[in-house]
């Protein structure tokens, strides 16, 4: 594993810039990847030790049934009757780092005899923070909503994503985890920020494809988003960030400033799926340079059975344009706190007056504190909740 991670970092040492404003030293990245892999292996052993306990088996069974029901509900709501599209490529054709076939459509049937466990169970991905940066585009105080699409700049292939957090020490679900999700739109532009290389319409006041949810008693947070587009220097990915022990304020918002940061993560997507998605509109309008998974500076080549950053998924219909249902279990240390880690930083925050830049930059010489509350930021009050009005969409 160490040799594999070393090779991966050496191969991509030339990528100094990912998001504009994000710089990382290749040697430092190498140390982080090795440390991440070691932590992931420890987490995997811990999960394996408790996975056969009755409460863990019961949780898995509930998860299987919930995911199957969600897919059927979404198909019914959308009027989809065609069988789920199967993978266009055989497993042996996938690259080594994609050796685990995450497309479960080929075994998904819509009848009472379906072995649901073969489809909707999940390998718990031990993504133990800080394995990857949250990037310079994390915005605090986002809208509490599961559907993060807005009237503008959110067109694309729909992704219904279920994220489940599991404590690696006990195999128990982690409730009341505040989960932030954000990704760029189909043409590779993020909302909530306005900087060189990413000129979002609406700038700091834009909120599309961002949101936050609390996990339920089974550690689950669900989102409706889109498959992200690509941009220069990074493979396609979806950001996740989790605060444990989050508190809901009297105004219905979540204060994350005092809550521990237990997970910083990015979900990646198979390149063959990306190719299929990006052949559709509006992804075809994207003129930014493409970076594939095996060219990515964060080296998902280092993935193995202990660190799997690719969600499992099924096609909802016979075309990718019908959308995808995807799910991932993330094993974390529920008592960890990475608030002071250099990879955690708040680029902006949203309150009742709109968006505010903190000046945070990632990398050597960067400004801002590592996740500390910026001067003038609210302590959870005054931050809007609910769906963003389309008039503020960007």
Tab-separated table of C-alpha atoms in Angstrom, residues 58-68 70 74 120-122 124 144-146 160-167 171-181 212-224 240-244 254 325-332:
chain	number	residue	atom	x	y	z
A	58	UNK	CA	-30.134	-5.435	11.895
A	59	UNK	CA	-28.822	-2.062	10.699
A	60	UNK	CA	-27.668	-3.599	7.438
A	61	UNK	CA	-31.042	-5.218	6.833
A	62	UNK	CA	-32.854	-1.921	7.442
A	63	UNK	CA	-30.462	-0.211	5.055
A	64	UNK	CA	-31.057	-2.785	2.330
A	65	UNK	CA	-34.825	-2.441	2.570
A	66	UNK	CA	-34.699	1.361	2.746
A	67	UNK	CA	-32.557	1.688	-0.380
A	68	UNK	CA	-34.710	-0.744	-2.343
A	70	UNK	CA	-36.322	4.480	-2.251
A	74	UNK	CA	-38.339	7.369	-7.175
A	120	UNK	CA	-28.458	-2.751	-1.733
A	121	UNK	CA	-25.977	-3.819	0.917
A	122	UNK	CA	-22.807	-1.739	1.040
A	124	UNK	CA	-18.472	0.366	4.441
A	144	UNK	CA	-31.047	22.997	5.494
A	145	UNK	CA	-32.506	21.020	2.607
A	146	UNK	CA	-32.255	17.606	1.012
A	160	UNK	CA	-30.296	10.724	-5.439
A	161	UNK	CA	-27.516	10.195	-2.903
A	162	UNK	CA	-27.749	8.422	0.450
A	163	UNK	CA	-24.823	8.853	2.843
A	164	UNK	CA	-24.675	6.714	5.990
A	165	UNK	CA	-22.174	7.364	8.785
A	166	UNK	CA	-21.065	4.413	10.925
A	167	UNK	CA	-18.877	4.517	14.033
A	171	UNK	CA	-20.601	-0.483	14.042
A	172	UNK	CA	-23.429	1.697	15.370
A	173	UNK	CA	-24.963	4.449	13.247
A	174	UNK	CA	-24.156	8.073	14.081
A	175	UNK	CA	-27.300	10.224	14.398
A	176	UNK	CA	-27.427	14.040	14.525
A	177	UNK	CA	-24.406	14.420	12.252
A	178	UNK	CA	-24.642	17.651	10.233
A	179	UNK	CA	-23.664	16.652	6.698
A	180	UNK	CA	-22.720	19.346	4.196
A	181	UNK	CA	-22.769	18.450	0.510
A	212	UNK	CA	-26.928	20.478	4.794
A	213	UNK	CA	-28.886	17.722	6.511
A	214	UNK	CA	-28.842	16.018	9.917
A	215	UNK	CA	-28.442	12.250	9.878
A	216	UNK	CA	-31.359	10.240	11.256
A	217	UNK	CA	-31.303	7.437	13.853
A	218	UNK	CA	-29.687	5.131	11.284
A	219	UNK	CA	-26.951	7.645	10.524
A	220	UNK	CA	-28.460	8.493	7.125
A	221	UNK	CA	-28.612	11.803	5.278
A	222	UNK	CA	-30.217	11.898	1.822
A	223	UNK	CA	-29.721	14.463	-0.916
A	224	UNK	CA	-31.060	15.150	-4.376
A	240	UNK	CA	-18.918	15.910	1.950
A	241	UNK	CA	-18.119	17.367	5.360
A	242	UNK	CA	-19.556	16.152	8.660
A	243	UNK	CA	-19.896	17.817	12.050
A	244	UNK	CA	-20.858	15.605	14.991
A	254	UNK	CA	-27.660	24.348	12.445
A	325	UNK	CA	-29.583	6.352	-7.116
A	326	UNK	CA	-26.262	6.120	-5.258
A	327	UNK	CA	-25.287	5.189	-1.726
A	328	UNK	CA	-22.208	4.902	0.435
A	329	UNK	CA	-21.466	3.979	4.041
A	330	UNK	CA	-18.654	5.954	5.629
A	331	UNK	CA	-16.867	4.614	8.660
A	332	UNK	CA	-15.520	7.316	10.955
